[in-house]
Coordinates of C-alpha atoms in Angstrom, one line a residue:
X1 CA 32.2 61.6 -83.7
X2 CA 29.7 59.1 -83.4
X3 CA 30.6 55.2 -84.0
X4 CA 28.6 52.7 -84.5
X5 CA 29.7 49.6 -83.0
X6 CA 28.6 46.3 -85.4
X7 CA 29.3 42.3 -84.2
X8 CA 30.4 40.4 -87.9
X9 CA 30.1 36.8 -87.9
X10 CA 30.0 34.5 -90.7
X11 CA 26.0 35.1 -90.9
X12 CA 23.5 36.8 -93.5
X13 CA 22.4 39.1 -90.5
X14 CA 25.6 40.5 -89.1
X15 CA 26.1 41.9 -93.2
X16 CA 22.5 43.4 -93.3
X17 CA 23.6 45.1 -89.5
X18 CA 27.1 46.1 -91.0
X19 CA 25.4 47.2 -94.1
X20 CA 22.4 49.5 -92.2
X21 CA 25.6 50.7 -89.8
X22 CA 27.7 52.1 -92.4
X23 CA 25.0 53.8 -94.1
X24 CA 24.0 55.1 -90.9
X25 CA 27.8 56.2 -90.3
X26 CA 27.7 58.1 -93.9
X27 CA 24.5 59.5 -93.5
X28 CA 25.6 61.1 -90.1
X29 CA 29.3 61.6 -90.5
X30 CA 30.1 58.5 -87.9
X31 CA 32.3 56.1 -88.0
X32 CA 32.0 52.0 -88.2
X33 CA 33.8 49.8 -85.8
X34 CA 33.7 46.4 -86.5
X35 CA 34.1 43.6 -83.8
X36 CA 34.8 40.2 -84.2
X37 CA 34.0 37.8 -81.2
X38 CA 36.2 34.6 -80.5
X39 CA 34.6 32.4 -77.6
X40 CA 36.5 31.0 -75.4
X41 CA 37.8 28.1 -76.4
X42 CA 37.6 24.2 -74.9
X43 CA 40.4 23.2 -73.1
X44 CA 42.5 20.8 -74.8
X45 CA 44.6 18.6 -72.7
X46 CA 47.8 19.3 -75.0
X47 CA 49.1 22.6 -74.6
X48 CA 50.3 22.7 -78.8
X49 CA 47.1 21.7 -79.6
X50 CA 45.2 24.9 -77.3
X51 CA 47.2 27.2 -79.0
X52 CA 47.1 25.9 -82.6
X53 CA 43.1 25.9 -81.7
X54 CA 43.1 29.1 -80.7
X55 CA 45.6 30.8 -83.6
X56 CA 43.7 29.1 -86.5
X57 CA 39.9 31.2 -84.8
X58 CA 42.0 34.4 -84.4
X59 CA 43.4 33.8 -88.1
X60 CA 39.3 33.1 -89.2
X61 CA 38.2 36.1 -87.3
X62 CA 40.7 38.5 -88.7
X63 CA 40.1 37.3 -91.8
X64 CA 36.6 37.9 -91.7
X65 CA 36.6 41.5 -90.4
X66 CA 39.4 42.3 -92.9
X67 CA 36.6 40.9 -95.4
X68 CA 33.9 43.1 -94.3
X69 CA 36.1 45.9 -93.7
X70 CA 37.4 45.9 -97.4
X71 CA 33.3 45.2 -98.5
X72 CA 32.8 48.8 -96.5
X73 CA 35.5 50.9 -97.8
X74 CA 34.2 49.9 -101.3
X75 CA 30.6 50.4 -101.2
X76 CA 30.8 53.6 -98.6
X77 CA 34.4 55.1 -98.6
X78 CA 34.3 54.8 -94.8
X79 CA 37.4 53.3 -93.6
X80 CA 36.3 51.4 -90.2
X81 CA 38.2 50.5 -87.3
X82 CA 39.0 46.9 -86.8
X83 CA 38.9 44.7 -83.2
X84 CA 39.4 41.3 -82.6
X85 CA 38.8 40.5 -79.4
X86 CA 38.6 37.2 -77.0
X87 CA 36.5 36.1 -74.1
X88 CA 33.0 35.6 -73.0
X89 CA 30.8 37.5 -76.1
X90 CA 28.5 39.1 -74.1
X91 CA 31.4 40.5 -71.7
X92 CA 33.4 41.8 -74.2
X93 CA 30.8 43.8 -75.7
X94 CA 29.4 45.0 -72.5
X95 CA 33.3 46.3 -71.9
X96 CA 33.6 47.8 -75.3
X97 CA 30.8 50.1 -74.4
X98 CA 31.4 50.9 -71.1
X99 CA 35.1 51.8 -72.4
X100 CA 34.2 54.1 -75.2
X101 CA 31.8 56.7 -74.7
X102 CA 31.9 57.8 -78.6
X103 CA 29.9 54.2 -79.6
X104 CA 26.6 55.9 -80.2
X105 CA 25.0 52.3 -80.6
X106 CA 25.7 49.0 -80.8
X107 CA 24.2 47.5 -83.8
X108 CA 22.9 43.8 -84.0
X109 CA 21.7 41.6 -86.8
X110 CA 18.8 39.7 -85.8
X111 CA 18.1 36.4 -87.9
X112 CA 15.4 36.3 -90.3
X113 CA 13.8 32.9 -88.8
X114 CA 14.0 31.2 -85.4
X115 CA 15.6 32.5 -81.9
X116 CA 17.6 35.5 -81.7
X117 CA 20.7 34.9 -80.9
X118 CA 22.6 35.1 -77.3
X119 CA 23.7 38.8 -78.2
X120 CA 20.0 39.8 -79.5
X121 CA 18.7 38.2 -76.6
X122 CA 20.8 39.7 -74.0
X123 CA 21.4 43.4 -75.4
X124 CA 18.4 43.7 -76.2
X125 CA 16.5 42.1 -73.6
X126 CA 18.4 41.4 -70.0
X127 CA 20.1 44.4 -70.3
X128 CA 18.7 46.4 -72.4
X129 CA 17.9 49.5 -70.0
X130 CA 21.1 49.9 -68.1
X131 CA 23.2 50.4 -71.6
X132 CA 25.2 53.6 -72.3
X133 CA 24.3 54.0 -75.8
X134 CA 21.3 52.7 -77.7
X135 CA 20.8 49.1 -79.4
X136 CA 19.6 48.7 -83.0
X137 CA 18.3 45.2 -84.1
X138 CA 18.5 45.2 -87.6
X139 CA 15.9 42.2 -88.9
X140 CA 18.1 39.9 -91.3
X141 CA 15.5 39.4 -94.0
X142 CA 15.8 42.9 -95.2
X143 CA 17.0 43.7 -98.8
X144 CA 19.6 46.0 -99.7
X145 CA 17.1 48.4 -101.1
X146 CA 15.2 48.0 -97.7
X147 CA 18.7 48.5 -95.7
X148 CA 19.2 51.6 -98.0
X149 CA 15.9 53.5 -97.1
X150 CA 15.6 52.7 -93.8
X151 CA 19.7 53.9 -93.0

């Protein structure tokens, strides 16, 4: 089965990529996985403090894919599969892939104005051609409808 493998944030792009993903997934009897990315966090020179830090952006991240997830299952029917994961972005999604050979792309929400963003940029630039699947940039100022007929 194929899976398409989306990064959710808090932004309007990383919906329009979930979105374009799970009517990819339907379209093509895939799946969705969903990732949500917690940076590394500051040190803090308290040790309660570190770990209340870092509980409170597990909490948020959870809560967001759990979010989405629900958002997917409603408007699709496609139950995803849910990962929260820790570290450097960029490493953790270059680990996802190189761990599961069923991801048959990673798909990225690009913003509608200004820079893309440090996964845009480095997926789909840096390293680009030495990744096992392919990468799909989904531009963030597309409508539903647009979404819809493009999927």
């Amino acid at each position: 089965m194929r899976i398409y493998l989306v990064v959710i944030d808090e932004t309007k792009e990383a919906s329009v990529a979930l979105r374009f993903a799970a009517r990819r997934a339907a379209k093509t009897g895939g799946a969705v996985q969903i990732v949500a990315l917690i940076p590394p966090a500051e040190f803090v020179q308290w040790g309660g403090v570190q770990a209340t830090i870092e509980e409170e952006a597990h909490q948020r991240a959870e809560a967001l894919v759990s979010g989405a997830a629900g958002t997917l299952i409603e408007e699709t029917g496609i139950r995803p599969s849910i990962t929260v994961r820790s570290g450097e972005p960029v490493q953790v999604v270059r680990k996802m892939l190189e761990e599961n050979d069923k991801i048959a792309a990673l798909v990225l929400g690009a913003a509608a104005s200004g820079p893309p963003g440090p996964l845009v940029s480095h997926f789909a630039g840096t390293d680009a051609g030495t990744l096992p699947c392919p990468v799909m940039v989904i531009p963030g100022s597309l409508s539903h409808e647009a979404i819809d007929r493009l999927s």
